[in-house]
Short mmCIF file of C-alpha atoms and ligand atoms in Angstrom, two decimals:
data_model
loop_
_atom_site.label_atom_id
_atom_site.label_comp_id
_atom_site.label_asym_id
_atom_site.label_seq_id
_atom_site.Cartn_x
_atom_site.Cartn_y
_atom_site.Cartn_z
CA UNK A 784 14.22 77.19 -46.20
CA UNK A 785 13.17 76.24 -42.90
CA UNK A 786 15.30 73.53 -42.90
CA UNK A 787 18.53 76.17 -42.78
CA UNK A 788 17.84 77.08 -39.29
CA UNK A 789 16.22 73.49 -37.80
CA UNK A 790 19.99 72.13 -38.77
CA UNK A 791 22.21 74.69 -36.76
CA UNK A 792 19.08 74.53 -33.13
CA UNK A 793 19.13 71.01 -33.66
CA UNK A 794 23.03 70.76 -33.49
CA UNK A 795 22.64 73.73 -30.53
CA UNK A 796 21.03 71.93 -28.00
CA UNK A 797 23.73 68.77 -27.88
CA UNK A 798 26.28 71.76 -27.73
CA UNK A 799 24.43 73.36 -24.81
CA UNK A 800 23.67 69.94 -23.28
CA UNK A 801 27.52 69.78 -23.60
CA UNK A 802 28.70 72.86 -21.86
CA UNK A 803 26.06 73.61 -19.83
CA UNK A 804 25.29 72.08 -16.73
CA UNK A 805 22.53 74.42 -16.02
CA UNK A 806 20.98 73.41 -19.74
CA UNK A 807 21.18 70.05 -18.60
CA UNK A 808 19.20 70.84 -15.08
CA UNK A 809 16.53 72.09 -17.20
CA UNK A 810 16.39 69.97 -20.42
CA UNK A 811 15.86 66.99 -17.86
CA UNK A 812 13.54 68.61 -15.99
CA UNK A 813 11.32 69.84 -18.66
CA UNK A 814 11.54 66.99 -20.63
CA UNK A 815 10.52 65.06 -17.48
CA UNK A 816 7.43 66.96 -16.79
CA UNK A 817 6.38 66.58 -20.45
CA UNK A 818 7.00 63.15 -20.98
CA UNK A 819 5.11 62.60 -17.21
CA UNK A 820 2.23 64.30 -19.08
CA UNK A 821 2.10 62.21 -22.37
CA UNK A 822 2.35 58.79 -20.68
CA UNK A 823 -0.54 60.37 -18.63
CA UNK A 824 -2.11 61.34 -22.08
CA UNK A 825 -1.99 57.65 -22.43
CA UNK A 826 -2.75 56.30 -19.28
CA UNK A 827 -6.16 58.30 -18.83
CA UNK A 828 -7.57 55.97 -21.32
CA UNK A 829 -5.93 53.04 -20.17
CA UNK A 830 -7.57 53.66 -17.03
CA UNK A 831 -10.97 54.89 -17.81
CA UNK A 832 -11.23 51.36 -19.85
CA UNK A 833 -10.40 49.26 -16.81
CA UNK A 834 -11.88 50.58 -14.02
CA UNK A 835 -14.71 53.42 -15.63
CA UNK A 836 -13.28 56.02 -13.36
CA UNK A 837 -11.42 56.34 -10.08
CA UNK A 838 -10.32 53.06 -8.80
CA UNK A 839 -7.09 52.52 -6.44
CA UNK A 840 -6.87 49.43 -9.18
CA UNK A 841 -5.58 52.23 -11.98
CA UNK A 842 -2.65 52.30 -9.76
CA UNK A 843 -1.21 49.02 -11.46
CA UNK A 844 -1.60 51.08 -14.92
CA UNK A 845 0.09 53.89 -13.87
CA UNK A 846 2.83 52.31 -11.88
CA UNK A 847 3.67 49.67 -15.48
CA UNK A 848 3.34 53.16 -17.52
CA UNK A 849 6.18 55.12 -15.33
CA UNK A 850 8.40 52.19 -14.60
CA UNK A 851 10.72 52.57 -17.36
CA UNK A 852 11.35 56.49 -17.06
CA UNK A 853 14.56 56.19 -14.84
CA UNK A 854 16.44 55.36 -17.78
CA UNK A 855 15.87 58.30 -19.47
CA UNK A 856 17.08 60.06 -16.26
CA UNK A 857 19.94 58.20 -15.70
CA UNK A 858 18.49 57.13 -12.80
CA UNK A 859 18.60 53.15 -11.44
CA UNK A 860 16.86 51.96 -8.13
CA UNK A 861 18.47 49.50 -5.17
CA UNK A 862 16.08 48.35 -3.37
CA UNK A 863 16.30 46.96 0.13
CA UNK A 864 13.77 45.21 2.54
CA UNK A 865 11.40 44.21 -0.21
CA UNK A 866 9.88 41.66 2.43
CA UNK A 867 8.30 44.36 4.35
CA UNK A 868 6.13 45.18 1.54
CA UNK A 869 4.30 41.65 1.55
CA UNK A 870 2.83 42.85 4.82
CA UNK A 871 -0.43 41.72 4.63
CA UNK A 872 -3.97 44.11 4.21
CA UNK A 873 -3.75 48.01 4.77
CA UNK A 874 -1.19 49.64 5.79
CA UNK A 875 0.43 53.75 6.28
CA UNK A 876 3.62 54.25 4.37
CA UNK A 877 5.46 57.09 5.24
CA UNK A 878 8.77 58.38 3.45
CA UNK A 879 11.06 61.32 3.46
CA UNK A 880 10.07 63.69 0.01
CA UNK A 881 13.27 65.42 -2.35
CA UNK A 882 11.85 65.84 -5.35
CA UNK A 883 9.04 65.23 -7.83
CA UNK A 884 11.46 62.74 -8.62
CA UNK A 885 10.70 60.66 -5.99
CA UNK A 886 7.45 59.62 -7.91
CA UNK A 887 9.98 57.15 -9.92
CA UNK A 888 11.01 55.19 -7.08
CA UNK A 889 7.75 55.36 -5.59
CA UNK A 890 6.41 53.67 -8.95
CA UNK A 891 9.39 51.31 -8.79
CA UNK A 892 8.44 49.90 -5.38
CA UNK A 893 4.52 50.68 -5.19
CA UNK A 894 2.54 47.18 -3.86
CA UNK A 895 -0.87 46.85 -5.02
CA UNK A 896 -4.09 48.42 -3.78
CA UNK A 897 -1.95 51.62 -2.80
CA UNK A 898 -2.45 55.16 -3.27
CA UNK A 899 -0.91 58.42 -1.74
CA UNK A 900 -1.94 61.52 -0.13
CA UNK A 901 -1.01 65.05 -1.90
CA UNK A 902 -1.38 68.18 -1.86
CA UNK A 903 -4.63 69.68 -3.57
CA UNK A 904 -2.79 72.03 -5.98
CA UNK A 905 -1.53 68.84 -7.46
CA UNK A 906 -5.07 67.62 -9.54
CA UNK A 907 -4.66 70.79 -11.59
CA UNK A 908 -1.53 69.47 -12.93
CA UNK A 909 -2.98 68.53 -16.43
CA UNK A 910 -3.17 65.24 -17.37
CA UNK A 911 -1.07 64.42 -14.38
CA UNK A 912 -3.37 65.89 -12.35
CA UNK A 913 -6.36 63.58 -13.98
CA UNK A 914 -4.14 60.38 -13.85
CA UNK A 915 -3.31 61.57 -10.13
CA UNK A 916 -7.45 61.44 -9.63
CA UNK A 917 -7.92 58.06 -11.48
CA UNK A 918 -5.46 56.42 -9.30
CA UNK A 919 -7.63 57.15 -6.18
CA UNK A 920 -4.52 59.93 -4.84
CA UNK A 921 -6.00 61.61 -1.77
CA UNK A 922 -6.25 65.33 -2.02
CA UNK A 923 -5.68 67.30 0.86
CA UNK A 924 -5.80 71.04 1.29
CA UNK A 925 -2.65 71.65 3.13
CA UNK A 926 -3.79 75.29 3.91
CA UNK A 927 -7.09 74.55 5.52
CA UNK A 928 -6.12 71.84 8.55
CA UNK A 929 -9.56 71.06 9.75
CA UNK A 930 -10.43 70.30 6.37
CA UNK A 931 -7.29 68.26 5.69
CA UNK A 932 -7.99 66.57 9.22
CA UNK A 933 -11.52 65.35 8.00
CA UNK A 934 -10.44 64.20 4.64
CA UNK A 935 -7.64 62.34 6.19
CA UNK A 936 -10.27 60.64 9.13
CA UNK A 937 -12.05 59.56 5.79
CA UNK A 938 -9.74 58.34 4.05
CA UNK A 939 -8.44 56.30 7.43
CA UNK A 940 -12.44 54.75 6.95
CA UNK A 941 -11.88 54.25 3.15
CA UNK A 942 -8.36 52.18 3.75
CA UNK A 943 -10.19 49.61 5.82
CA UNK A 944 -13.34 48.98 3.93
CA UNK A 945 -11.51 48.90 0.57
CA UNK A 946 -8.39 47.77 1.52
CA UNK A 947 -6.16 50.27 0.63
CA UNK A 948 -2.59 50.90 1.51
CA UNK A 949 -1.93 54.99 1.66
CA UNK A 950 1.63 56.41 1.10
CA UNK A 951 2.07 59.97 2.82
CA UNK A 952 5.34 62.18 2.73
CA UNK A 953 4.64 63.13 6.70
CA UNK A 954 7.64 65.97 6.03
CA UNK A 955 4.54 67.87 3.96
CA UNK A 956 6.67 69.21 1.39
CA UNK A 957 9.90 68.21 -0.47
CA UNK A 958 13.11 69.11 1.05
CA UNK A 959 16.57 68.59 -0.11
CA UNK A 960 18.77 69.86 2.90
CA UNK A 961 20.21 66.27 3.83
CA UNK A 962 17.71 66.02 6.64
CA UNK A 963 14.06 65.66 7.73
CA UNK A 964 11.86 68.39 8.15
CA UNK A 965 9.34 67.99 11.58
CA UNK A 966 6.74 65.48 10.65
CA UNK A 967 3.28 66.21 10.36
CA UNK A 968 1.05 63.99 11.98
CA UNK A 969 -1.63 63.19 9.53
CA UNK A 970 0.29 59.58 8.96
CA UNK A 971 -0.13 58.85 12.63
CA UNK A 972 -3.28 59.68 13.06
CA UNK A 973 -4.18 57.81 10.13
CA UNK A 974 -2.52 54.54 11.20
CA UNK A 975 -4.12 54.86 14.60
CA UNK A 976 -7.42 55.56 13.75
CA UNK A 977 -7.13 52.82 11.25
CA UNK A 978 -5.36 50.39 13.24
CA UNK A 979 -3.27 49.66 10.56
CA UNK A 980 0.89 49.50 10.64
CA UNK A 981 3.21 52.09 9.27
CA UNK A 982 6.07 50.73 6.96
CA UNK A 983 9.07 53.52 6.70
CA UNK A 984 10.72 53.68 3.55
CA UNK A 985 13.95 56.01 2.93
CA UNK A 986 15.27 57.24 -0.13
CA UNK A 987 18.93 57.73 -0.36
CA UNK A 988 20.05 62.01 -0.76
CA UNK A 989 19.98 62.91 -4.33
CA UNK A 990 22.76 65.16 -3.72
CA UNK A 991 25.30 63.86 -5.80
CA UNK A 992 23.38 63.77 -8.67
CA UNK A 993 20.53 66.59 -8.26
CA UNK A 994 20.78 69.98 -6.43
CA UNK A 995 17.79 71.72 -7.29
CA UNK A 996 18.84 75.18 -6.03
CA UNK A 997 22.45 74.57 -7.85
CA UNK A 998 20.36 73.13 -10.95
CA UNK A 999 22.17 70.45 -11.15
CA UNK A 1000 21.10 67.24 -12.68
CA UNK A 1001 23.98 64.75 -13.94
CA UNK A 1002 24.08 61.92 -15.46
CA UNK A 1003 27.38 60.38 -15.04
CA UNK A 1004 29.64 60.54 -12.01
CA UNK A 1005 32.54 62.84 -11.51
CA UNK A 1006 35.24 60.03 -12.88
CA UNK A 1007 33.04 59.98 -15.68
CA UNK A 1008 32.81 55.77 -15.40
CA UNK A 1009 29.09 55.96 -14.54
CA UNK A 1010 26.54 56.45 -16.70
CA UNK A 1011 24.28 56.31 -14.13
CA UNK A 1012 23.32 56.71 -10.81
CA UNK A 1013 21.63 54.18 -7.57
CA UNK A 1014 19.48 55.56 -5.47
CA UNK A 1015 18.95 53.38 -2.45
CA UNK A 1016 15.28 52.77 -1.60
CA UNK A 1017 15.36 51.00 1.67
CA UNK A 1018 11.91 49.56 3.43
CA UNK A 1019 12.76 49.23 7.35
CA UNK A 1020 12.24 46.82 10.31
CA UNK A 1021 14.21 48.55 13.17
CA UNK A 1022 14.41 48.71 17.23
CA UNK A 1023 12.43 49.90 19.91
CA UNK A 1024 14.92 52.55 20.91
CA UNK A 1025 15.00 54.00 17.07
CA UNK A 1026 10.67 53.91 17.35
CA UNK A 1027 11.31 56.12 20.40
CA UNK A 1028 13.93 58.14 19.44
CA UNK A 1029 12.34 58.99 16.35
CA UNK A 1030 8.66 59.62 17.83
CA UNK A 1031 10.44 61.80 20.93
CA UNK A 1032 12.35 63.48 17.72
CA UNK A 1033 9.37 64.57 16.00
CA UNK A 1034 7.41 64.62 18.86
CA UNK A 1035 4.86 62.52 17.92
CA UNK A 1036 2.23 61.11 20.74
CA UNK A 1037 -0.20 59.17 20.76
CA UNK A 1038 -3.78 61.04 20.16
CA UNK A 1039 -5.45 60.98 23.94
CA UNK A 1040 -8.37 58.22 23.77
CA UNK A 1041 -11.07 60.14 24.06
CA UNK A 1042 -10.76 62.14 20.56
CA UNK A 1043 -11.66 58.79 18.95
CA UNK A 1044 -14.25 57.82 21.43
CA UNK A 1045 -17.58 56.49 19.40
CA UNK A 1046 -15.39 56.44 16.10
CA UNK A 1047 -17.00 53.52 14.38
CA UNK A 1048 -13.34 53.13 12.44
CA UNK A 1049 -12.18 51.29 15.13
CA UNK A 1050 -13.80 48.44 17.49
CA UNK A 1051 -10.48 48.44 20.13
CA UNK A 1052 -7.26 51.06 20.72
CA UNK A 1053 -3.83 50.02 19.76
CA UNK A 1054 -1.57 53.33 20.78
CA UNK A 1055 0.80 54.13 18.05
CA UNK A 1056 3.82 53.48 19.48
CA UNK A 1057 2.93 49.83 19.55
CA UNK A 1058 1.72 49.99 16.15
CA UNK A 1059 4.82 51.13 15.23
CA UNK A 1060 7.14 49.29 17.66
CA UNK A 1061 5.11 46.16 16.17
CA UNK A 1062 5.73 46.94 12.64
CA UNK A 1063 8.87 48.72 11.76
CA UNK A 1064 9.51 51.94 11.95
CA UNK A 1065 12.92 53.26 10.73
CA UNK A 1066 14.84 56.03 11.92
CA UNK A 1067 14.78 57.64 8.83
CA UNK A 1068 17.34 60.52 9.21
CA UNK A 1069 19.75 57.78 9.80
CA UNK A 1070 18.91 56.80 6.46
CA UNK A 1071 19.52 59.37 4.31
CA UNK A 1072 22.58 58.19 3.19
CA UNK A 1073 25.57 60.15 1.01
CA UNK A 1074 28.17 57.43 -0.61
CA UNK A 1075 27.98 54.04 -0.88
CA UNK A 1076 30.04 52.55 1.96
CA UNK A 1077 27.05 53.81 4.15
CA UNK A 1078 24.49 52.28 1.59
CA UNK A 1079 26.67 49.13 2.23
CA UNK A 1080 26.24 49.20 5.96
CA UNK A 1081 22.28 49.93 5.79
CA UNK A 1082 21.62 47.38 3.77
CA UNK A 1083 23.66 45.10 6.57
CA UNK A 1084 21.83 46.77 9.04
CA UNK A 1085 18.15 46.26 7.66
CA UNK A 1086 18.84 42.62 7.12
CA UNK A 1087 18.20 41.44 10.57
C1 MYA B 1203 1.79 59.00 -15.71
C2 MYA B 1203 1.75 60.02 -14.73
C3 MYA B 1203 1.94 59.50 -13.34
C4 MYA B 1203 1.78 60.49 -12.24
C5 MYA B 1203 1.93 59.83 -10.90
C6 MYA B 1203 1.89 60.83 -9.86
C7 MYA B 1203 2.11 60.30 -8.48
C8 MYA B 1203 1.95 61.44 -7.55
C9 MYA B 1203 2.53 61.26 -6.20
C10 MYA B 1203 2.08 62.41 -5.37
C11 MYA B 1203 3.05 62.87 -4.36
C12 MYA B 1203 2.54 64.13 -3.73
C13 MYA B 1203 3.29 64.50 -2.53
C14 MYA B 1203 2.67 65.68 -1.84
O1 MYA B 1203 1.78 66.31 -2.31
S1 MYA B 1203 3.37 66.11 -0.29
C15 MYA B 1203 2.24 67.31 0.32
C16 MYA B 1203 1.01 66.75 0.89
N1 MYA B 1203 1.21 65.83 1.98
C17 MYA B 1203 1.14 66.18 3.26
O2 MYA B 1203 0.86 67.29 3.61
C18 MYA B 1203 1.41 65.13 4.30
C19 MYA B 1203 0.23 64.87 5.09
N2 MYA B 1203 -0.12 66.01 5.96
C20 MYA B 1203 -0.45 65.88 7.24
O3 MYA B 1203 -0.41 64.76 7.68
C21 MYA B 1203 -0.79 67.05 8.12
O4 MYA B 1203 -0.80 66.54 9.43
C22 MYA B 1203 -2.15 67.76 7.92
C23 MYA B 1203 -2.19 68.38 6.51
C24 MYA B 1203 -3.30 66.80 8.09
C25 MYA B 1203 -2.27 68.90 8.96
O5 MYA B 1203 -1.12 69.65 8.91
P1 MYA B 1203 -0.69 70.84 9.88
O6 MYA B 1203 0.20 71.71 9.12
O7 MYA B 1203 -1.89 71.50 10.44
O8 MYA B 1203 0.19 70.20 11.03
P2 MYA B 1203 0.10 69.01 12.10
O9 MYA B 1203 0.42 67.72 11.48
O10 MYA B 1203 1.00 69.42 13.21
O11 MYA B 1203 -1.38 68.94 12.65
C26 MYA B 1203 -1.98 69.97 13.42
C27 MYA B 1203 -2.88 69.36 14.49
O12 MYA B 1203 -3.86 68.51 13.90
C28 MYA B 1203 -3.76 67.19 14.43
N3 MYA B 1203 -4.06 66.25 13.35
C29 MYA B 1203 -3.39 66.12 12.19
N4 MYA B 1203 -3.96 65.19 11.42
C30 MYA B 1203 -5.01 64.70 12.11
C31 MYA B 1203 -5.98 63.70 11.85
N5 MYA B 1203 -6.00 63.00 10.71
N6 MYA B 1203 -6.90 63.45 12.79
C32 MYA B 1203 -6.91 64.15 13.97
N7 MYA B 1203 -6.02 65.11 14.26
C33 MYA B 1203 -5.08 65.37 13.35
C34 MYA B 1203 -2.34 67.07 14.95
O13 MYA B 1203 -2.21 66.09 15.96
C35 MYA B 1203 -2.09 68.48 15.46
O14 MYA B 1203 -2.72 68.64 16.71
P3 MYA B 1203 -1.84 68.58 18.08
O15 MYA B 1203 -1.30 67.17 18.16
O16 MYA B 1203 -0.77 69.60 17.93
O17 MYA B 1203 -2.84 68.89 19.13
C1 UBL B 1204 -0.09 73.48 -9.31
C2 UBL B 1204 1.06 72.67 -9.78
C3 UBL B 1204 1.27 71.39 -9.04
C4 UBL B 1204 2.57 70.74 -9.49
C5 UBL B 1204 2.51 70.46 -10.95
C6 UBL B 1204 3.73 69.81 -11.42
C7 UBL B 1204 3.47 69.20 -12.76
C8 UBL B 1204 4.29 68.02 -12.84
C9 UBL B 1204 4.04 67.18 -14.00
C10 UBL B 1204 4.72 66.06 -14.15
C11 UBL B 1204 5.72 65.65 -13.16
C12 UBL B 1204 5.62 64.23 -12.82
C13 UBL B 1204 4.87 63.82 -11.59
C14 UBL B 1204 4.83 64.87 -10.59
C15 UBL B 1204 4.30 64.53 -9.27
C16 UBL B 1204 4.63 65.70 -8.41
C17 UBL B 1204 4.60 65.37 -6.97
C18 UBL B 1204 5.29 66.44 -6.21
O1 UBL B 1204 6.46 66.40 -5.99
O2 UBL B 1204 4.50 67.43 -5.76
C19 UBL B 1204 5.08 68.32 -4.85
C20 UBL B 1204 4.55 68.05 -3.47
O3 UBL B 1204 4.91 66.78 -3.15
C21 UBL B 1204 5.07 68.97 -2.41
O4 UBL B 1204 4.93 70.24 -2.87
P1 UBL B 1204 5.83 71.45 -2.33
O5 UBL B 1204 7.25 70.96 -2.18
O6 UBL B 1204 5.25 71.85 -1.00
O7 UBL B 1204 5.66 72.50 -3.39
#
């Protein structure tokens, strides 16, 4: 009996997937969030048996567990400006934020011994939430800034005495509108009080194949000859006038000496903008590129 009705939804939701853009949008989506939570299911384990608890180390699981996802999503990864990466020790990455989807290229690129800052809400995110935890992600309570501040000044300790690299999305939030939003400056801060380097890292716009206000999630370009689609993660080295353009931009500066005075973090001052004229900093706006002639001409661009 039952089996008259599983026949007809079962042959209903290729139909839909079919004629319905918007049924794609949120097929993928949902079956992204649940599929995020089962390898979790399976990672908390995994985890708890290597490292008996929160360790930056369960990273390595997590990242091997969530590698392969993109190709349920259609989704493949250029990278660009690996070499960056192999910096050596601690160090801040910062990069622009579109979409929970970004956690797949993170995952695709992630170097050892590094975690990321989030937003609090996140650890109540089931088993996503837990594997977020076991991984050593930073929690920060975006509504309470002094709070934030101190947890962030910690964490700055933490990166040097365990030698841990921190990614933060210094936008805050995701945003899809093409461009950046101001930065916050808890990544600054953190890489000055640490004296550690920032490494920018720019994804590509998902705009040709994800439009979360349109719902739109494809899987195929318009000609139809794709069955996929690159996004372009590029790691930068860039100039001194792109460090200052971008720091005037968001109008970053360095904290005044004093605020740090007697911080035991630190034993000398480096100002930011030499950390960052010293170790890459893209101009990341620059980067968020549309079509694939521009991809071509980054990836020129980053090479030297
Ligand atoms: C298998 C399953 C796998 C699952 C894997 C899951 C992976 C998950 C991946 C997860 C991905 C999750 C992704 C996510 O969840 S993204 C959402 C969470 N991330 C962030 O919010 C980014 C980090 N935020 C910040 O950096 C903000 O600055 C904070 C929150 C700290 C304050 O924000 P606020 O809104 O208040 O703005 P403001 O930046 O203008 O700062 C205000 C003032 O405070 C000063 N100030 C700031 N910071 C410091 C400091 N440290 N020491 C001393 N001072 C500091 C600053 O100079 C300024 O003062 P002044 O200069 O104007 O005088
Ligand atoms: C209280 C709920 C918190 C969100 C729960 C989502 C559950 C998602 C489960 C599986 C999805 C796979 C991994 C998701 C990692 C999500 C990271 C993310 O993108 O968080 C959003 C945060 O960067 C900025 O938040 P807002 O744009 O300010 O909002």
């Amino acid at each position: 009996m039952e089996v008259l009705w599983t026949v007809p939804l079962l042959l209903l939701i290729p139909l839909l997937m079919w004629t319905s853009s918007t049924f794609v949008f949120y097929f993928k989506k949902c079956f992204y969030v649940a599929y995020m939570m089962c390898l979790a299911l399976l990672a908390i384990p995994l985890c708890v048996l290597k490292s008996g608890g929160r360790d930056v180390e369960n990273m390595r699981i997590i990242r091997s567990l969530v590698r392969h996802v993109k190709y349920f999503l259609g989704l493949r990864f250029e990278v660009s400006g690996w070499e960056h990466l192999q910096t050596e020790g601690p160090y801040v990455i910062i990069s622009n934020h579109q979409s929970s989807l970004d956690v797949l290229g993170l995952m695709e690129i992630l170097p050892d011994r590094c975690t990321m800052i989030a937003k609090k809400e996140l650890v109540y995110a089931g088993t996503v939430g837990l594997v977020c935890w076991l991984g050593g992600i930073v929690f920060i309570n975006r509504k309470k800034t002094s709070d934030a501040k101190s947890v962030m000044t910690d964490a700055a300790k933490t990166m040097l005495d365990e030698q841990i690299r921190l990614w933060v999305f210094p936008e805050g939030t995701r945003n899809q509108r093409g461009d950046l939003l101001p930065f916050k400056k808890g990544a600054f801060h953190l890489a000055v009080q640490a004296q550690v380097p920032v490494i920018p890292i720019v994804f590509s716009s998902y705009s040709n194949f994800y439009l979360r206000k349109e719902k739109q999630f494809n899987s195929g370009n318009s000609s139809g000859l794709c069955s996929c689609f690159n996004v372009f993660l590029c790691v930068r080295r860039s100039s001194h006038a792109e460090v200052l353009s971008l720091l005037r931009r968001h109008q970053i500066e360095d904290p005044p000496k004093d605020r740090h005075e007697g911080d035991d973090v630190r034993r000398h001052h480096i100002p930011l903008r030499q950390i960052l004229q010293r170790d890459a900093l893209g101009l990341l706006e620059h980067l968020q590129l549309r079509n694939p002639e521009q991809r071509a001409d980054a990836a020129l661009n980053t090479n030297h």
